[in-house]
mmCIF file of N, CA and C in Angstrom:
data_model
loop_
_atom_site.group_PDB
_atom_site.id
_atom_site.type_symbol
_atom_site.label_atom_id
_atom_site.label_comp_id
_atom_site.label_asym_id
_atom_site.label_seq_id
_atom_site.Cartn_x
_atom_site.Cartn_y
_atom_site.Cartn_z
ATOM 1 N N UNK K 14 0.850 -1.175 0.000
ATOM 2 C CA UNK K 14 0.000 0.000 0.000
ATOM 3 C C UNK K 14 0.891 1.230 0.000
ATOM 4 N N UNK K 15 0.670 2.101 -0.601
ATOM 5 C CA UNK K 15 1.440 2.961 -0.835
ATOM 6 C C UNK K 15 0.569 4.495 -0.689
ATOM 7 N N UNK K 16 0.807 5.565 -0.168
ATOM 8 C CA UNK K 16 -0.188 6.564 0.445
ATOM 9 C C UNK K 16 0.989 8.074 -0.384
ATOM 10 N N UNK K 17 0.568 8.674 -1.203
ATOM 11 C CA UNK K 17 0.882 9.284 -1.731
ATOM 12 C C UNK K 17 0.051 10.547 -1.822
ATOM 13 N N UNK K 18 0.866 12.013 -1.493
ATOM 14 C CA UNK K 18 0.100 12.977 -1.546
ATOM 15 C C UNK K 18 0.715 14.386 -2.287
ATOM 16 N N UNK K 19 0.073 14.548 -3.327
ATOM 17 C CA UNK K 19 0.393 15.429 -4.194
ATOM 18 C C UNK K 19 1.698 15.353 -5.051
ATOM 19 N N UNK K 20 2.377 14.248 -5.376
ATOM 20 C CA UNK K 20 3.114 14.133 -5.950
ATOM 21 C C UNK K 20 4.058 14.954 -7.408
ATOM 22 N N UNK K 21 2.960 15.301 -8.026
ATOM 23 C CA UNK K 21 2.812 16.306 -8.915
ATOM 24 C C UNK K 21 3.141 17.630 -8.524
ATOM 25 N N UNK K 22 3.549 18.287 -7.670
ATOM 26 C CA UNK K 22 3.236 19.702 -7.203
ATOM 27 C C UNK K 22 4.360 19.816 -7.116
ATOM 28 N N UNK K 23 4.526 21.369 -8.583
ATOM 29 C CA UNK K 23 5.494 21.709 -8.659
ATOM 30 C C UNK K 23 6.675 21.316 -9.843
ATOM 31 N N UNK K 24 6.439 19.775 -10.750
ATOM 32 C CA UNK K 24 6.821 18.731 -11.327
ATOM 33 C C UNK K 24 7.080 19.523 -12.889
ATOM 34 N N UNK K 25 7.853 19.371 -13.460
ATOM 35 C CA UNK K 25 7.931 19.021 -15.215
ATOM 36 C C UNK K 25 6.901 18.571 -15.701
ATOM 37 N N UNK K 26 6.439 18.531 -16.612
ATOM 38 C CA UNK K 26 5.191 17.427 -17.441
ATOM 39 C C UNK K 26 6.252 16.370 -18.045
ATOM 40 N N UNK K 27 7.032 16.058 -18.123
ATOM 41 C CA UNK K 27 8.081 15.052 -18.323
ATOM 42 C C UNK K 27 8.485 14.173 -17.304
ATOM 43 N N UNK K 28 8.575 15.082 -16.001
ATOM 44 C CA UNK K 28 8.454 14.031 -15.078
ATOM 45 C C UNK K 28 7.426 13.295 -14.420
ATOM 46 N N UNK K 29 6.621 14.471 -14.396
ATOM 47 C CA UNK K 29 4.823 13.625 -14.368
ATOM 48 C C UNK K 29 4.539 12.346 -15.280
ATOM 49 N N UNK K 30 4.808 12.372 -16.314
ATOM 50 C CA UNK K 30 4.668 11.544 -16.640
ATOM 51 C C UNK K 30 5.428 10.212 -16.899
ATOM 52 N N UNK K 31 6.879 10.419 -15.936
ATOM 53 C CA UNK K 31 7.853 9.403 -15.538
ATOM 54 C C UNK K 31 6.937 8.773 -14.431
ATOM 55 N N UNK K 32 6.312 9.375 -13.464
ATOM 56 C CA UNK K 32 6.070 9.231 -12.228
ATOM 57 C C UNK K 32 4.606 8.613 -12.550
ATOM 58 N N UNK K 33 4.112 8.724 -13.546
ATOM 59 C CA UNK K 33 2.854 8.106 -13.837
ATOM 60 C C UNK K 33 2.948 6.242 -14.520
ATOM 61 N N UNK K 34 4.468 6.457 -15.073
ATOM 62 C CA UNK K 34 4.533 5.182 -15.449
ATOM 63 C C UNK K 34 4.993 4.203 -14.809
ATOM 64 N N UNK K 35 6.033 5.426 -13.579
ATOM 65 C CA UNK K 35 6.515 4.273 -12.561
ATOM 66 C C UNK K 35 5.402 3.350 -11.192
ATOM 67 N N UNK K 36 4.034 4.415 -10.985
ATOM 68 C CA UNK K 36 2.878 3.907 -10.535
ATOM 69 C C UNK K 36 2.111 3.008 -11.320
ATOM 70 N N UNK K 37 1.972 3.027 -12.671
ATOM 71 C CA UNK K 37 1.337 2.114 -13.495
ATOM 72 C C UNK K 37 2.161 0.712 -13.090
ATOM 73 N N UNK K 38 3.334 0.832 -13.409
ATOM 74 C CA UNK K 38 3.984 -0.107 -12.969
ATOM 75 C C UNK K 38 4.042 -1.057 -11.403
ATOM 76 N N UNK K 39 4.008 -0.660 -10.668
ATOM 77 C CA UNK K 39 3.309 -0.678 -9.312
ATOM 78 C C UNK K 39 1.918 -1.296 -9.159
ATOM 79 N N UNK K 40 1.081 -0.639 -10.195
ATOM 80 C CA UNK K 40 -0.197 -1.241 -10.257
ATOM 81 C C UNK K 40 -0.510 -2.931 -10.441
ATOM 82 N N UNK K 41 0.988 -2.418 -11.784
ATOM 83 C CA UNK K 41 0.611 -4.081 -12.535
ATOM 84 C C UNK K 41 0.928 -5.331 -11.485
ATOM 85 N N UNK K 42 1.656 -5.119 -10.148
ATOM 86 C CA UNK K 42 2.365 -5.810 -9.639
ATOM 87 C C UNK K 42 1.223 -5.678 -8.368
ATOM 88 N N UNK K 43 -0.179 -5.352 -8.591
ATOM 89 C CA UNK K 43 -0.739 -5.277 -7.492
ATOM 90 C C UNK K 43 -0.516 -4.877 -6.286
ATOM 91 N N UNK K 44 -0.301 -3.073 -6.349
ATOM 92 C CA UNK K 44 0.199 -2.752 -5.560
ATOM 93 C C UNK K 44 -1.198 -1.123 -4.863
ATOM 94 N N UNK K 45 -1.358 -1.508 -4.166
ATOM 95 C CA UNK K 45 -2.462 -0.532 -3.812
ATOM 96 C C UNK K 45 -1.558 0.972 -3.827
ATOM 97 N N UNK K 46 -2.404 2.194 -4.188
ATOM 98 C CA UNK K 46 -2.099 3.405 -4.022
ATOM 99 C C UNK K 46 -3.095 3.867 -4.416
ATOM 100 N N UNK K 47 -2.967 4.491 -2.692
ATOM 101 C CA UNK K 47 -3.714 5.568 -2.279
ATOM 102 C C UNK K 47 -3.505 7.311 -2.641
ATOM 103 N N UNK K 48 -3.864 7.829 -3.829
ATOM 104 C CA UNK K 48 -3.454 8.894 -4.228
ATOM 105 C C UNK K 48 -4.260 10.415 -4.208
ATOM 106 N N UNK K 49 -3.783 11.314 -3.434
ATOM 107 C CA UNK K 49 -4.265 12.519 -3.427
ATOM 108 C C UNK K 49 -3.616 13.662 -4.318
ATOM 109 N N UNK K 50 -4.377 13.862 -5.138
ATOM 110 C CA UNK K 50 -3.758 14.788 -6.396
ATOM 111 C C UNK K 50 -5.042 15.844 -6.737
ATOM 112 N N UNK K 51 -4.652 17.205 -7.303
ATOM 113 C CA UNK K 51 -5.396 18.196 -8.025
ATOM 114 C C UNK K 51 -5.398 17.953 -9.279
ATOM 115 N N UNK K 52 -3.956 17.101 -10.095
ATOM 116 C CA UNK K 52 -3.744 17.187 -10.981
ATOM 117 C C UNK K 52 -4.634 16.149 -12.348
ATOM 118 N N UNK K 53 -5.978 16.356 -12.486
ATOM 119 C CA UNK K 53 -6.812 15.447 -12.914
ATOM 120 C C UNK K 53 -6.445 14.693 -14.202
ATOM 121 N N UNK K 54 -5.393 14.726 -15.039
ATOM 122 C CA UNK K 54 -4.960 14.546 -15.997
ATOM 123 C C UNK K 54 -3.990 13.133 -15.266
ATOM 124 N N UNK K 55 -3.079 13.513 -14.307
ATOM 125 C CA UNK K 55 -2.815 12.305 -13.298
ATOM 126 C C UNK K 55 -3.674 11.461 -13.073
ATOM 127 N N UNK K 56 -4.473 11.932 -12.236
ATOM 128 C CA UNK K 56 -4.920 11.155 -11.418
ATOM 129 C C UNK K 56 -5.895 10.276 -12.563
ATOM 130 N N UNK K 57 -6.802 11.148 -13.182
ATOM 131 C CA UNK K 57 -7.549 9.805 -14.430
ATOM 132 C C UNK K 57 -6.719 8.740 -15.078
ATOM 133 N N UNK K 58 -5.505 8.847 -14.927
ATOM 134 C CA UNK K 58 -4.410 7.983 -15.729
ATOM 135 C C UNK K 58 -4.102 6.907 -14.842
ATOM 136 N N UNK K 59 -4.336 7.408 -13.639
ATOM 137 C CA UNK K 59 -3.837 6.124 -12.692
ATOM 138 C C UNK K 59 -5.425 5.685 -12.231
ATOM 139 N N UNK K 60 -6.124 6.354 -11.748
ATOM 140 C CA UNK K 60 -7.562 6.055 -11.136
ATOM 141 C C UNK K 60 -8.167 4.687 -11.154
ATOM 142 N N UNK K 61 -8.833 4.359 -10.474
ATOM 143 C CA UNK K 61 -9.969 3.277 -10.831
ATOM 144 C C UNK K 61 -10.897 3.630 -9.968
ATOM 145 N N UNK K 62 -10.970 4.207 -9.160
ATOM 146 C CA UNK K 62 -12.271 5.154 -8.122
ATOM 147 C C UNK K 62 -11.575 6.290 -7.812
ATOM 148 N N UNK K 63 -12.688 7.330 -7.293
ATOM 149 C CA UNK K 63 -12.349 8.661 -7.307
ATOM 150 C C UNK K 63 -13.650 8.923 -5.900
ATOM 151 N N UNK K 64 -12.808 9.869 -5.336
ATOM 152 C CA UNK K 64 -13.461 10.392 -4.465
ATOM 153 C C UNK K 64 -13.583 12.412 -4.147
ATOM 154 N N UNK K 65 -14.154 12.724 -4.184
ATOM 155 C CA UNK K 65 -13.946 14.107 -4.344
ATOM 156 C C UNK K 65 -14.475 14.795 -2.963
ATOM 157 N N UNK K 66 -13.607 15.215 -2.486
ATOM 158 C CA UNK K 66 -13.637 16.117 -1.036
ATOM 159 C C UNK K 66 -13.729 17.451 -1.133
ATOM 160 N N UNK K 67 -15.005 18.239 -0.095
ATOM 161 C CA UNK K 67 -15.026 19.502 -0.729
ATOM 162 C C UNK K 67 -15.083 19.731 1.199
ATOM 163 N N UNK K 68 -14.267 20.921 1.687
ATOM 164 C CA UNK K 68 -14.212 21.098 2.986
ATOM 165 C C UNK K 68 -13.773 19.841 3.771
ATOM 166 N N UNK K 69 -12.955 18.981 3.573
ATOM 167 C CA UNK K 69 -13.074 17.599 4.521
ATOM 168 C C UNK K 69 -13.737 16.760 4.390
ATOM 169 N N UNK K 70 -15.015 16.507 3.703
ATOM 170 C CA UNK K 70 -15.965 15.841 3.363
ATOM 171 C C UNK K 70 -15.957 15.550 2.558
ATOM 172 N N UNK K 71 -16.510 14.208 1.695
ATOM 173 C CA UNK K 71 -16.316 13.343 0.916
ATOM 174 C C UNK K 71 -17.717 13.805 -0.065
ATOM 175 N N UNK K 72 -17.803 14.125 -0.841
ATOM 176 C CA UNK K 72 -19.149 14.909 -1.518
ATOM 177 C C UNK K 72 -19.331 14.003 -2.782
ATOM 178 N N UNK K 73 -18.484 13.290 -3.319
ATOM 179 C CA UNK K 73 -18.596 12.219 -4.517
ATOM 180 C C UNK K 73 -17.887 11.167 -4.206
ATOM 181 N N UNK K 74 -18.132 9.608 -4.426
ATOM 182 C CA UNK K 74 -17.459 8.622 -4.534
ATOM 183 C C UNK K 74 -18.176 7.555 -5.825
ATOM 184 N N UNK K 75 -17.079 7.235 -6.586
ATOM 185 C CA UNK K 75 -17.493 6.230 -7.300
ATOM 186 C C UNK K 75 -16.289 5.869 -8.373
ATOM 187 N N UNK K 76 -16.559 5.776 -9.775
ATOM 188 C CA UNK K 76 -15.428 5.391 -10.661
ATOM 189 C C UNK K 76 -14.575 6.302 -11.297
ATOM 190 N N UNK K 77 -13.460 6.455 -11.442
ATOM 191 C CA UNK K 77 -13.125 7.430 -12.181
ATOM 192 C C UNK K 77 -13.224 7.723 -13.699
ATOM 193 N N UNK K 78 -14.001 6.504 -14.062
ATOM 194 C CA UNK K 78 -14.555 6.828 -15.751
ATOM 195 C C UNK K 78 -15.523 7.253 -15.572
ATOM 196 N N UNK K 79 -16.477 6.980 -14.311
ATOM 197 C CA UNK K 79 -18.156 7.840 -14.420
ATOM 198 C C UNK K 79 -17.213 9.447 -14.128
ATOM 199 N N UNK K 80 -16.823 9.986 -13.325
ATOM 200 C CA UNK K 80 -16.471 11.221 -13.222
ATOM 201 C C UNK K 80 -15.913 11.677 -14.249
ATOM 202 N N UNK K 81 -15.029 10.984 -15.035
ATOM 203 C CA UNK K 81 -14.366 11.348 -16.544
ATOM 204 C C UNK K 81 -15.177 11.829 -17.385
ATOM 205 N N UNK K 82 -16.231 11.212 -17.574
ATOM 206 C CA UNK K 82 -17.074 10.905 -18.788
ATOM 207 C C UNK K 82 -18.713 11.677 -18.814
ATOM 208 N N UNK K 83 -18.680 12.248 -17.315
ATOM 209 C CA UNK K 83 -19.424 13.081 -17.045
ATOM 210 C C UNK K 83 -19.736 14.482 -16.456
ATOM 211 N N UNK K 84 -19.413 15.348 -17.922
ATOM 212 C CA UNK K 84 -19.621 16.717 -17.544
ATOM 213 C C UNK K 84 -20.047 17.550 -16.357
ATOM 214 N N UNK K 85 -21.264 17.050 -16.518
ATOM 215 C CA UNK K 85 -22.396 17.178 -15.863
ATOM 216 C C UNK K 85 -21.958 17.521 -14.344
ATOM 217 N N UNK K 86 -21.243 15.903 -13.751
ATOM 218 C CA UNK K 86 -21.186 15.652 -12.673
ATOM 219 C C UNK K 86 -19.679 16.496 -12.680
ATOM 220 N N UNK K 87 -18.988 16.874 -13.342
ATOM 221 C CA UNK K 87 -17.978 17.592 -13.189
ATOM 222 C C UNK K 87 -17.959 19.350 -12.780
ATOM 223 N N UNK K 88 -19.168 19.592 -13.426
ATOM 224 C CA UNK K 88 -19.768 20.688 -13.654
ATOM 225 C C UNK K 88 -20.108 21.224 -11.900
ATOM 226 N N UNK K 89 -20.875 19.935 -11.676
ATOM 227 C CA UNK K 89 -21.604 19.741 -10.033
ATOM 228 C C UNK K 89 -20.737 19.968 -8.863
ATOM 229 N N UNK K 90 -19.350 19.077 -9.457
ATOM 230 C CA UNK K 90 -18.741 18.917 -7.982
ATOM 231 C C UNK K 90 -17.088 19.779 -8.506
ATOM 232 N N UNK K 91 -16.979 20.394 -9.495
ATOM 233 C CA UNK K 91 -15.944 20.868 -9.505
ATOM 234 C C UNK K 91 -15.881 22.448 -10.228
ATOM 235 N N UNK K 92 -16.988 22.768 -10.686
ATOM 236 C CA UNK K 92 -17.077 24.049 -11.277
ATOM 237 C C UNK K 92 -17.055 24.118 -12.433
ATOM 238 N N UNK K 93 -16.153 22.883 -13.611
ATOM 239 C CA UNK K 93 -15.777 22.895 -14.275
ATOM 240 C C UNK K 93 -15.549 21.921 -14.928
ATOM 241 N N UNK K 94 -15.625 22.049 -16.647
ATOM 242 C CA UNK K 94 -15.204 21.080 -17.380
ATOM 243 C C UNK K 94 -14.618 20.541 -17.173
ATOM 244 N N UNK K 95 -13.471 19.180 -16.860
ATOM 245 C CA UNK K 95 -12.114 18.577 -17.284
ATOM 246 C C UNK K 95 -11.739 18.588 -18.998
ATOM 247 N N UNK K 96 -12.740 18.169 -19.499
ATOM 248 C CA UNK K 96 -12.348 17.701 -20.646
ATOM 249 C C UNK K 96 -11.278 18.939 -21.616
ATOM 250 N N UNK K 97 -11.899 20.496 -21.168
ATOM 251 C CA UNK K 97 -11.112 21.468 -21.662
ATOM 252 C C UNK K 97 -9.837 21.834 -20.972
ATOM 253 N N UNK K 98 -9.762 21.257 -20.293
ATOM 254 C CA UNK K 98 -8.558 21.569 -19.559
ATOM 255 C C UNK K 98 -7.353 20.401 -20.008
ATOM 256 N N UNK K 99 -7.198 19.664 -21.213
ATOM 257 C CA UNK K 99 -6.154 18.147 -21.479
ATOM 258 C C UNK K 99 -5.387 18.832 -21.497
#
């Protein structure tokens, strides 16, 4: 298990995306991580559930392809598109 927080902050986009392959990698080897990131372009890359905290509180939980794939609910719990922001 691995508990990771904000990893990204501050990073290259070159190394982000070193650091995305070295967790993929991790994954494949069945390796839990627990990841807290802003950086949604990350975090959808690694994801398989998503939880979204607004004040301390947990205000969304579910998949990170339903949150991907839905505006809507992006709109709801974050202000904002993702999709314009790649």
């Amino acid at each position: 298990l691995l508990l990771i927080d904000e990893p990204s902050k501050g990073l290259a986009p070159s190394i982000i995306n070193n650091l995305i392959d070295a967790f993929r990698q991790l994954k494949s080897h069945s390796t839990t991580i627990l990841l807290v990131e802003q950086n949604f372009q990350m975090a959808r890359s690694l994801g398989d559930r998503v939880a979204v905290m607004d004040n301390g509180r947990v205000v969304h939980a579910g998949t990170m392809a339903e949150l991907a794939e839905d505006e809507a609910l992006q709109h709801r719990l974050l202000g904002l598109s993702l999709g314009a922001h790649q």
